[in-house]
Coordinates of C-alpha atoms in Angstrom, one line a residue:
Chain D
M1 CA 8.9 34.5 11.2
T2 CA 11.1 33.8 8.2
S3 CA 10.6 30.1 8.8
F4 CA 6.8 30.7 8.9
F5 CA 6.8 32.2 5.4
S6 CA 9.4 29.9 4.0
N7 CA 7.3 26.9 5.1
I8 CA 4.3 28.4 3.2
W9 CA 6.4 29.1 0.2
L10 CA 7.8 25.5 0.3
L11 CA 4.3 24.1 -0.2
A12 CA 3.2 26.9 -2.6
K13 CA 6.2 26.2 -4.8
K14 CA 5.3 22.5 -5.1
E15 CA 1.6 23.3 -5.7
L16 CA 2.6 25.8 -8.4
A17 CA 4.7 23.2 -10.1
D18 CA 1.8 20.8 -9.9
S19 CA -0.6 23.4 -11.4
F20 CA 1.8 24.3 -14.2
S21 CA 2.4 20.6 -15.1
S22 CA -1.3 19.9 -15.3
S23 CA -3.3 20.5 -18.5
L24 CA -6.3 21.9 -16.5
L25 CA -4.6 25.3 -16.0
Y26 CA -3.6 25.7 -19.7
V27 CA -7.0 24.6 -20.9
L28 CA -8.8 27.1 -18.6
T29 CA -6.3 29.9 -19.5
G30 CA -6.8 29.3 -23.2
F31 CA -10.5 29.2 -22.9
F32 CA -10.5 32.3 -20.6
S33 CA -8.2 34.3 -22.9
L34 CA -10.3 33.4 -26.0
L35 CA -13.5 34.4 -24.3
M36 CA -12.1 37.7 -23.0
G37 CA -10.7 38.5 -26.5
W38 CA -14.0 37.8 -28.1
L39 CA -15.9 39.9 -25.6
F40 CA -13.4 42.7 -25.9
F41 CA -13.8 42.7 -29.7
N42 CA -17.6 42.8 -29.4
Y43 CA -17.8 45.5 -26.8
L44 CA -15.3 47.5 -28.8
V45 CA -17.4 47.2 -32.0
L46 CA -20.6 48.1 -30.1
S47 CA -18.9 51.1 -28.5
S48 CA -20.2 54.1 -30.5
E49 CA -17.5 56.7 -29.5
M50 CA -13.9 56.0 -28.8
T51 CA -13.3 58.4 -25.9
A52 CA -11.7 57.4 -22.7
G53 CA -14.9 57.8 -20.7
T54 CA -17.1 55.7 -23.0
L55 CA -14.4 53.1 -23.4
L56 CA -14.4 52.6 -19.7
Q57 CA -18.2 52.4 -19.5
S58 CA -18.9 50.3 -22.6
V59 CA -15.8 48.2 -22.8
F60 CA -13.9 47.7 -19.5
N61 CA -16.8 47.8 -17.0
P62 CA -18.6 44.9 -18.8
I63 CA -15.3 43.1 -19.4
F64 CA -14.4 43.2 -15.7
G65 CA -18.0 42.2 -14.8
N66 CA -17.6 39.2 -17.1
M67 CA -14.2 38.2 -15.7
N68 CA -15.7 38.2 -12.2
F69 CA -18.6 36.1 -13.4
I70 CA -16.3 33.6 -15.2
F71 CA -14.2 33.1 -12.1
L72 CA -17.3 32.1 -10.3
F73 CA -17.1 28.9 -12.4
F74 CA -13.3 28.6 -12.7
A75 CA -12.5 29.0 -9.0
P76 CA -14.3 25.8 -8.0
L77 CA -12.4 23.9 -10.8
L78 CA -9.1 25.4 -9.8
T79 CA -9.6 24.6 -6.1
M80 CA -11.4 21.3 -6.2
H81 CA -8.2 19.2 -6.0
S82 CA -6.5 21.2 -3.3
F83 CA -7.4 19.0 -0.3
A84 CA -9.7 16.4 -1.9
L85 CA -6.9 15.0 -4.0
E86 CA -4.5 15.0 -1.0
K87 CA -7.1 12.9 0.9
R88 CA -7.7 10.6 -2.0
Q89 CA -4.0 9.9 -2.7
G90 CA -3.2 9.6 1.0
T91 CA -0.8 12.5 1.1
L92 CA -2.7 14.7 3.5
G93 CA -1.2 12.8 6.4
L94 CA 2.3 13.5 5.1
L95 CA 1.5 17.3 5.3
L96 CA -0.2 17.0 8.6
L97 CA 2.7 15.2 10.1
S98 CA 5.3 17.6 8.8
N99 CA 6.6 20.8 10.4
L100 CA 3.9 22.8 8.7
S101 CA 1.0 24.0 10.8
H102 CA -2.5 23.7 9.4
I103 CA -2.6 27.4 8.6
Q104 CA 0.7 27.2 6.7
I105 CA -0.6 24.3 4.7
I106 CA -3.8 26.2 3.8
L107 CA -1.9 29.4 3.0
G108 CA 0.6 27.5 0.8
K109 CA -2.3 26.1 -1.2
F110 CA -4.2 29.4 -1.3
I111 CA -1.2 31.4 -2.5
A112 CA -0.4 28.8 -5.2
I113 CA -4.0 28.9 -6.6
V114 CA -4.2 32.7 -6.4
L115 CA -0.9 33.0 -8.3
S116 CA -2.2 30.5 -10.9
T117 CA -5.3 32.6 -11.5
I118 CA -3.1 35.8 -11.8
F119 CA -1.2 33.9 -14.5
M120 CA -4.6 33.4 -16.3
L121 CA -5.5 37.1 -15.8
S122 CA -2.1 38.3 -17.0
F123 CA -3.1 37.4 -20.6
T124 CA -5.9 39.9 -20.5
L125 CA -3.4 42.8 -19.9
I126 CA -3.1 42.9 -23.6
L127 CA -6.6 44.4 -23.8
P128 CA -5.9 47.8 -22.2
L129 CA -2.5 47.7 -24.0
I130 CA -4.2 47.6 -27.3
L131 CA -6.4 50.5 -26.4
S132 CA -3.4 52.5 -25.2
F133 CA -2.4 52.7 -28.8
A134 CA -5.7 54.4 -29.5
G135 CA -5.0 56.9 -26.8
Y136 CA -6.6 55.3 -23.8
S137 CA -4.8 56.5 -20.7
Q138 CA -7.0 55.9 -17.5
W139 CA -4.6 53.4 -16.0
A140 CA -5.7 54.1 -12.4
L141 CA -9.1 52.6 -13.2
I142 CA -7.6 49.6 -15.0
F143 CA -5.4 49.1 -11.9
T144 CA -8.4 49.3 -9.4
G145 CA -10.3 47.0 -11.8
Y146 CA -7.6 44.3 -11.6
A147 CA -7.2 44.8 -7.8
G148 CA -11.0 44.2 -7.5
I149 CA -10.8 41.0 -9.5
I150 CA -7.8 39.8 -7.5
F151 CA -9.7 40.4 -4.2
S152 CA -12.7 38.7 -5.6
I153 CA -10.6 35.7 -6.7
C154 CA -9.1 35.5 -3.2
C155 CA -12.6 35.1 -1.8
Y156 CA -13.5 32.5 -4.4
V157 CA -10.3 30.6 -3.8
S158 CA -10.8 30.6 0.0
V159 CA -14.3 29.3 -0.5
G160 CA -13.1 26.6 -2.9
I161 CA -10.3 25.5 -0.5
F162 CA -12.8 25.2 2.4
A163 CA -15.2 23.1 0.2
S164 CA -12.2 20.9 -0.8
S165 CA -11.3 20.3 2.9
L166 CA -14.7 18.8 3.5
T167 CA -14.6 15.9 1.1
D168 CA -12.2 13.6 -0.8
N169 CA -14.3 13.9 -4.0
P170 CA -13.1 16.8 -6.3
V171 CA -16.5 17.0 -8.0
I172 CA -18.5 17.3 -4.8
S173 CA -15.9 19.9 -3.7
A174 CA -16.5 21.9 -6.9
V175 CA -20.3 21.7 -6.5
I176 CA -20.2 22.8 -2.8
S177 CA -17.9 25.8 -3.6
F178 CA -20.0 26.8 -6.6
C179 CA -23.2 26.7 -4.5
I180 CA -21.6 28.8 -1.8
L181 CA -20.3 31.3 -4.3
M182 CA -23.5 31.5 -6.2
G183 CA -25.3 32.2 -2.9
M184 CA -23.0 35.0 -2.2
M185 CA -23.7 36.5 -5.6
L186 CA -27.4 36.1 -5.4
I187 CA -27.7 37.8 -2.1
V188 CA -27.8 41.0 -4.1
L189 CA -31.2 39.9 -5.5
S190 CA -32.6 39.6 -2.0
A191 CA -31.1 43.0 -1.2
N192 CA -32.9 44.6 -4.1
A193 CA -36.2 42.9 -3.2
S194 CA -36.1 43.8 0.4
D195 CA -38.6 46.5 1.6
N196 CA -36.6 47.3 4.7
P197 CA -33.7 49.6 3.8
I198 CA -31.5 48.5 6.7
V199 CA -31.9 44.8 5.8
G200 CA -31.4 45.8 2.1
E201 CA -28.1 47.6 3.0
I202 CA -26.9 44.7 5.1
L203 CA -27.6 42.1 2.4
S204 CA -26.0 44.4 -0.2
Y205 CA -22.9 44.6 2.0
L206 CA -22.7 40.7 2.1
A207 CA -22.8 40.4 -1.7
I208 CA -19.5 40.2 -3.6
P209 CA -20.7 42.3 -6.6
F210 CA -21.6 45.3 -4.4
H211 CA -17.9 45.6 -3.4
Y212 CA -16.4 44.5 -6.7
E213 CA -18.3 47.1 -8.7
G214 CA -16.9 49.8 -6.5
F215 CA -13.3 48.8 -7.5
V216 CA -14.3 48.7 -11.2
R217 CA -15.7 52.2 -11.0
G218 CA -12.5 53.3 -9.3
A219 CA -14.3 54.0 -6.0
V220 CA -12.2 51.9 -3.6
K221 CA -13.9 52.0 -0.2
S222 CA -12.2 50.8 3.0
Y223 CA -15.3 48.8 4.0
S224 CA -14.9 46.9 0.7
L225 CA -11.3 46.0 1.6
V226 CA -12.5 44.9 5.0
Y227 CA -15.2 42.8 3.4
F228 CA -12.8 41.0 1.0
V229 CA -10.2 40.4 3.7
S230 CA -12.9 39.3 6.2
V231 CA -14.6 36.8 3.8
T232 CA -11.2 35.4 2.7
G233 CA -10.0 35.1 6.3
F234 CA -13.3 33.6 7.4
F235 CA -13.2 30.7 4.9
L236 CA -9.5 30.1 5.4
W237 CA -10.3 29.8 9.1
L238 CA -13.1 27.4 8.4
S239 CA -10.6 25.3 6.4
E240 CA -8.3 25.3 9.3
R241 CA -11.1 24.1 11.6
S242 CA -12.0 21.5 9.1
L243 CA -8.4 20.2 9.0
E244 CA -8.2 20.4 12.9
S245 CA -11.4 18.3 13.1
R246 CA -9.6 15.4 11.5
N247 CA -7.5 15.0 14.7
W248 CA -10.6 14.1 16.6
Chain R
M1 CA 7.0 2.5 34.5
P2 CA 9.0 3.8 31.6
N3 CA 12.3 2.1 31.0
S4 CA 15.3 2.9 28.8
T5 CA 14.8 0.0 26.5
E6 CA 11.3 1.1 25.6
A7 CA 10.8 2.9 22.3
I8 CA 7.0 3.0 22.3
G9 CA 4.7 2.6 25.3
L10 CA 0.9 2.8 25.3
V11 CA -0.8 3.1 28.6
G12 CA -4.6 2.8 28.8
V13 CA -5.1 4.4 25.4
S14 CA -8.7 4.7 24.3
K15 CA -10.4 6.4 21.4
A16 CA -14.0 7.1 21.4
Y17 CA -16.2 8.5 18.6
P18 CA -19.8 9.4 19.3
G19 CA -21.6 6.1 19.9
I20 CA -18.6 3.9 19.3
N21 CA -15.5 3.0 21.1
A22 CA -12.8 2.5 18.5
L23 CA -10.1 1.6 21.1
T24 CA -10.5 0.6 24.7
D25 CA -7.7 0.6 27.2
I26 CA -4.8 -0.5 25.0
N27 CA -1.5 -1.2 26.8
F28 CA 1.6 -2.5 25.2
S29 CA 5.2 -1.5 24.7
V30 CA 7.7 -1.9 21.9
S31 CA 11.3 -2.4 22.7
R32 CA 14.1 -0.4 21.1
G33 CA 15.7 -1.9 18.0
K34 CA 13.1 -4.6 17.6
V35 CA 10.5 -5.3 14.9
H36 CA 7.2 -5.5 16.6
G37 CA 4.2 -7.1 14.8
F38 CA 0.8 -5.6 15.2
L39 CA -2.0 -8.0 14.3
G40 CA -5.7 -7.9 14.1
P41 CA -8.5 -8.6 11.7
N42 CA -9.9 -5.8 9.4
G43 CA -11.5 -3.1 11.6
A44 CA -9.8 -4.2 14.8
G45 CA -8.3 -0.7 15.3
K46 CA -4.8 -1.2 14.1
S47 CA -4.7 1.9 11.8
T48 CA -6.5 4.0 14.5
T49 CA -3.8 2.9 17.0
M50 CA -1.0 3.7 14.6
N51 CA -2.5 7.1 13.7
I52 CA -2.7 7.9 17.4
I53 CA 0.9 6.9 18.0
T54 CA 2.1 9.1 15.2
G55 CA 0.0 12.1 16.4
L56 CA -2.4 12.2 13.4
L57 CA -5.3 11.4 15.7
H58 CA -5.7 12.4 19.3
E59 CA -6.4 9.8 21.9
S60 CA -9.5 10.2 24.0
A61 CA -7.7 8.8 27.1
G62 CA -4.4 7.3 28.1
T63 CA -0.8 8.3 27.6
I64 CA 1.8 7.5 24.9
R65 CA 5.5 7.4 25.7
L66 CA 8.2 7.6 23.1
M67 CA 11.7 6.8 24.1
G68 CA 10.6 6.7 27.7
Q69 CA 9.1 10.2 27.6
E70 CA 5.4 11.0 27.7
C71 CA 4.6 12.9 24.5
V72 CA 1.7 15.0 23.2
P73 CA 0.7 14.5 19.6
S74 CA 2.7 17.5 18.3
E75 CA 5.9 16.1 19.8
R76 CA 5.2 12.5 18.6
K77 CA 5.0 13.4 14.9
K78 CA 8.6 14.7 15.1
L79 CA 9.9 11.4 16.5
I80 CA 8.3 8.9 14.1
G81 CA 8.6 8.0 10.5
Y82 CA 5.3 6.7 9.2
L83 CA 4.2 4.7 6.3
P84 CA 0.4 4.5 6.1
E85 CA -1.4 1.7 4.4
Q86 CA -1.7 3.9 1.2
P87 CA 1.9 5.2 0.6
P88 CA 1.8 9.0 0.7
I89 CA 3.3 9.7 -2.6
Y90 CA 2.8 12.3 -5.3
P91 CA 2.7 10.4 -8.6
Q92 CA 3.7 13.4 -10.7
M93 CA 7.0 14.0 -8.8
L94 CA 10.4 12.5 -9.4
V95 CA 11.6 10.2 -6.7
R96 CA 14.5 12.5 -5.7
D97 CA 12.3 15.7 -5.8
Y98 CA 9.7 13.9 -3.7
L99 CA 12.1 12.8 -1.0
E100 CA 13.8 16.2 -0.9
F101 CA 10.4 17.8 -0.5
V102 CA 9.5 15.4 2.4
A103 CA 12.9 16.3 4.0
A104 CA 12.2 20.0 3.6
L105 CA 8.7 19.5 5.0
H106 CA 10.3 18.2 8.2
G107 CA 12.5 21.3 8.4
Q108 CA 15.7 19.8 7.1
K109 CA 18.1 22.3 5.5
T110 CA 19.4 21.7 2.0
T111 CA 22.6 19.9 2.9
N112 CA 21.0 17.8 5.7
A113 CA 18.1 17.0 3.4
K114 CA 20.5 15.8 0.7
N115 CA 22.4 13.6 3.1
S116 CA 19.2 12.0 4.6
V117 CA 17.7 11.5 1.2
D118 CA 20.9 9.7 0.0
K119 CA 20.8 7.5 3.1
A120 CA 17.2 6.6 2.7
V121 CA 17.7 6.0 -1.0
A122 CA 20.6 3.6 -0.2
S123 CA 18.6 1.8 2.5
C124 CA 15.7 1.3 0.2
G125 CA 17.6 0.5 -3.0
L126 CA 16.1 3.3 -5.0
E127 CA 19.3 4.4 -6.8
E128 CA 18.1 3.1 -10.1
V129 CA 14.8 5.0 -10.1
L130 CA 15.9 8.2 -8.5
N131 CA 15.1 10.3 -11.6
R132 CA 11.9 8.6 -12.5
M133 CA 8.4 9.8 -12.0
I134 CA 6.8 8.0 -9.0
G135 CA 3.6 7.3 -10.9
N136 CA 5.5 5.3 -13.5
L137 CA 7.1 2.9 -10.9
S138 CA 5.9 -0.6 -10.1
K139 CA 3.9 -1.1 -6.9
G140 CA 6.9 -2.6 -5.1
Y141 CA 9.1 0.4 -5.9
K142 CA 6.2 2.8 -4.8
Q143 CA 6.1 1.0 -1.5
R144 CA 9.9 1.4 -1.2
V145 CA 9.6 5.1 -1.9
G146 CA 6.9 5.2 0.9
I147 CA 9.4 3.5 3.3
A148 CA 12.1 5.9 2.1
Q149 CA 9.9 8.9 3.0
A150 CA 9.5 7.5 6.4
L151 CA 13.3 7.1 6.8
V152 CA 14.1 10.6 5.5
L153 CA 13.0 12.1 8.7
G154 CA 15.8 10.3 10.4
A155 CA 13.6 9.1 13.2
E156 CA 14.5 6.0 15.2
I157 CA 10.9 4.8 15.3
L158 CA 9.2 3.6 12.2
I159 CA 5.6 2.7 11.9
L160 CA 4.7 0.7 8.9
D161 CA 1.0 -0.1 8.2
E162 CA 0.6 -3.1 5.8
P163 CA 3.8 -2.4 3.9
T164 CA 3.5 -5.6 1.8
V165 CA -0.2 -5.4 1.0
G166 CA -0.9 -6.1 -2.7
L167 CA 2.6 -6.9 -3.6
D168 CA 3.8 -9.9 -5.6
P169 CA 5.9 -12.6 -3.8
V170 CA 9.2 -11.2 -5.0
S171 CA 8.4 -7.7 -3.8
V172 CA 7.1 -9.1 -0.5
T173 CA 10.5 -10.8 0.0
E174 CA 12.4 -7.6 -0.9
I175 CA 10.3 -5.5 1.5
R176 CA 10.8 -8.2 4.2
N177 CA 14.6 -8.0 3.7
L178 CA 14.4 -4.2 3.8
I179 CA 12.6 -4.3 7.1
Q180 CA 15.0 -6.8 8.5
N181 CA 17.9 -4.6 7.5
L182 CA 16.2 -1.7 9.5
K183 CA 16.2 -3.8 12.6
G184 CA 18.7 -2.6 15.3
E185 CA 19.1 0.8 13.9
H186 CA 15.4 1.5 14.0
T187 CA 12.5 0.3 16.1
V188 CA 9.7 -0.8 13.7
L189 CA 6.1 -1.3 14.6
L190 CA 4.7 -3.3 11.7
S191 CA 1.1 -4.2 10.8
S192 CA 0.5 -6.9 8.3
H193 CA -2.1 -9.4 7.3
L194 CA 0.5 -11.7 6.1
L195 CA 1.0 -13.7 9.3
H196 CA 3.9 -15.7 7.8
E197 CA 5.7 -12.4 7.1
I198 CA 5.2 -11.3 10.7
S199 CA 6.6 -14.6 12.0
L200 CA 9.6 -14.2 9.9
V201 CA 10.4 -10.6 10.6
C202 CA 9.1 -9.8 14.1
D203 CA 10.5 -10.4 17.5
D204 CA 7.4 -9.5 19.5
I205 CA 3.8 -9.1 18.6
T206 CA 0.6 -7.5 19.8
M207 CA -2.9 -8.6 18.8
I208 CA -6.0 -6.5 19.0
N209 CA -9.6 -7.2 18.1
H210 CA -12.7 -5.0 18.4
G211 CA -10.5 -2.2 19.7
K212 CA -9.3 -4.3 22.7
L213 CA -5.9 -5.8 23.4
V214 CA -6.0 -9.6 23.0
A215 CA -2.3 -10.4 23.6
T216 CA 1.2 -8.9 23.7
G217 CA 4.5 -10.3 24.2
S218 CA 7.3 -12.2 22.4
L219 CA 6.3 -14.5 19.5
K220 CA 7.2 -17.5 21.6
E221 CA 5.1 -16.4 24.6
I222 CA 2.1 -15.8 22.4
E223 CA 2.5 -19.1 20.7
Q224 CA 2.7 -20.9 24.1
K225 CA -0.3 -19.0 25.3
F226 CA -2.6 -19.6 22.4
S227 CA -1.4 -22.7 20.7
G228 CA -4.6 -24.7 21.3
A229 CA -3.5 -27.8 19.5
E230 CA -0.3 -29.9 19.3
R231 CA 0.2 -31.4 15.9
F232 CA 2.4 -34.2 14.7
T233 CA 3.0 -35.9 11.4
L234 CA 3.4 -39.6 11.3
K235 CA 4.3 -42.2 8.6
A236 CA 3.9 -45.7 9.9
D237 CA 3.4 -49.1 8.3
Q238 CA 1.2 -50.6 11.0
F239 CA -0.8 -47.7 12.3
N240 CA -4.1 -49.6 12.4
Q241 CA -7.5 -48.9 13.8
E242 CA -6.7 -50.6 17.1
I243 CA -3.6 -48.4 17.7
R244 CA -5.5 -45.3 16.7
Q245 CA -8.3 -46.2 19.2
K246 CA -5.8 -46.8 22.0
L247 CA -4.1 -43.5 21.1
K248 CA -7.4 -41.7 21.5
T249 CA -8.5 -43.3 24.8
S250 CA -5.1 -43.2 26.5
L251 CA -3.6 -39.9 25.3
D252 CA -6.7 -38.1 23.8
V253 CA -4.9 -37.8 20.4
D254 CA -7.0 -37.7 17.2
S255 CA -5.6 -39.1 14.0
E256 CA -6.5 -38.2 10.4
Q257 CA -5.1 -39.7 7.3
K258 CA -3.6 -37.4 4.6
N259 CA -2.4 -39.4 1.7
D260 CA 0.3 -41.8 3.1
L261 CA 0.8 -39.7 6.2
W262 CA -1.1 -39.4 9.4
S263 CA -1.8 -36.1 11.1
L264 CA -2.0 -36.5 14.9
Q265 CA -3.6 -33.7 16.9
T266 CA -4.4 -33.1 20.6
N267 CA -5.6 -30.2 22.6
K268 CA -3.6 -31.3 25.5
K269 CA 0.1 -30.7 26.2
I270 CA 2.1 -33.8 25.2
E271 CA 5.7 -34.3 24.6
A272 CA 6.8 -35.7 21.2
K273 CA 9.0 -38.4 22.8
K274 CA 6.1 -39.6 24.9
L275 CA 3.9 -40.0 21.9
L276 CA 6.7 -41.6 19.9
A277 CA 7.3 -44.0 22.8
F278 CA 3.6 -45.0 22.7
L279 CA 3.7 -45.7 19.0
V280 CA 6.8 -47.8 19.3
E281 CA 5.4 -49.7 22.2
H282 CA 2.3 -50.6 20.2
Q283 CA 4.5 -51.6 17.2
A284 CA 3.2 -49.1 14.7
D285 CA 6.4 -49.5 12.7
V286 CA 7.2 -45.8 12.6
V287 CA 9.0 -44.7 9.5
E288 CA 8.7 -40.9 10.0
F289 CA 7.6 -38.8 12.9
Y290 CA 7.9 -35.1 13.6
Q291 CA 6.1 -32.4 15.5
D292 CA 4.5 -29.7 13.4
K293 CA 5.6 -26.2 14.1
T294 CA 2.7 -24.0 15.4
Q295 CA 1.8 -21.6 12.7
L296 CA 1.2 -18.0 13.6
E297 CA -2.1 -18.3 11.7
D298 CA -3.3 -20.9 14.1
V299 CA -2.2 -18.8 17.1
F300 CA -4.0 -15.8 15.6
K301 CA -7.2 -17.8 15.0
Q302 CA -7.1 -19.2 18.5
A303 CA -6.4 -15.8 20.0
M304 CA -9.3 -14.3 18.1
K305 CA -11.6 -17.2 19.0
K306 CA -10.8 -16.8 22.7
E307 CA -11.3 -13.1 22.6
M308 CA -14.7 -13.6 21.0
Q309 CA -15.7 -16.0 23.8

């Protein structure tokens, strides 16, 4: 069991080193932090009363909503190289011939990218910290908001990894993952438009925002956890199938 | 039947994709400690065969033996060091870090990994570039790093797919010397388009075309089997039209002038001394006469031609 995780960490460490030595992560982090800071400032100025309840509703809820939306674009960029580049530079064979199983390779890459995005997110922790000086103290809601965004990111990254396993072209990979993610976001429109309440409920359940919003409001439902874990697991499993198909 | 001197054995190996047979009934074996050349034109199925032997691809039919034991793909990948046509290198990594990473990928613990990396570095002459970024190295050095990663595993069997492709003549010689040094300690299956290189390095060869085996055996056996023409070079003062005509009618030898030399060629087996005796008897005033060594390139072309027929 230890060897299972140490193999995953071996690859994750290397992937993290690659990410932190590439300019892409820093450019995206800089852009993301700047955007979040600017949005935070604007929402704060627009907020009429500075009470804990209104700050949550008029500042943090939209901030978390925007974060989720931005990662819809960032996740394909962060994941597009994961397998596409390995194929292009001929190193995928090196990994496939190693002691690592397919699932260990996929999890190694998944963990590294999720940790990279957590690094990006960590800069936004300064926002609630600033408000804490003004007396804001609803930390549980901030915690569930961040938990929700991390669960969403896990879904996005798993989709991106799957898309990257299908092609050796990073741009095509980014486009595929963006289309899948956009589709998962837009399901909510079909849910709203549906006349049949059961179909509407089912479609709502399949849409990421439906579950994410619960986390932001502090209403963490067990079915939302099941949804995030299932979607992430499903796309990681598809990635494994995609790697396996190379043997044949 | 498997034998103790066999490092790699392919028995009836086939690979089929929907609508196409990439490999059909491939049978050959590679002896331990030898360098075995693997030849074939582009698209012949060399890389597919090599990928199957390493376990990267699964065969549709047939069996593969390594060190006399029948092995499934997951077992094969642990027993073979593999350098694909494109060296599997991470350009942003330092040479040492990369080789240690490869050793760790194959489950070697820190001390063992360090030892095997040091050994591979010494074998491939990488001491000078150990702390340099791979992306900044010359193509020759990148290829050496690729061979070093195949050695790090410590496997007796090495499969090298076109290790000299795209290299300058100096680097080609260096890689050739490196492969020759590996002989004995390692069994090497080597694919290359440089037939001259193959003839210099390899003991045995296997040729495939259109996914089918054309020939396999020692270099000498293959040369004998496929050397379609015997060639001689002659320098003579009186090699006139009359003698050339007689040579053609009596011994079926064609002659062609190249500067002040004559190239004599026949598709029949003929001993050099018999031909020389004929020339002396007809007073051609021979100054220089020798038999041209059959080039592997000729053998290869002849084999491919026969296979096509």
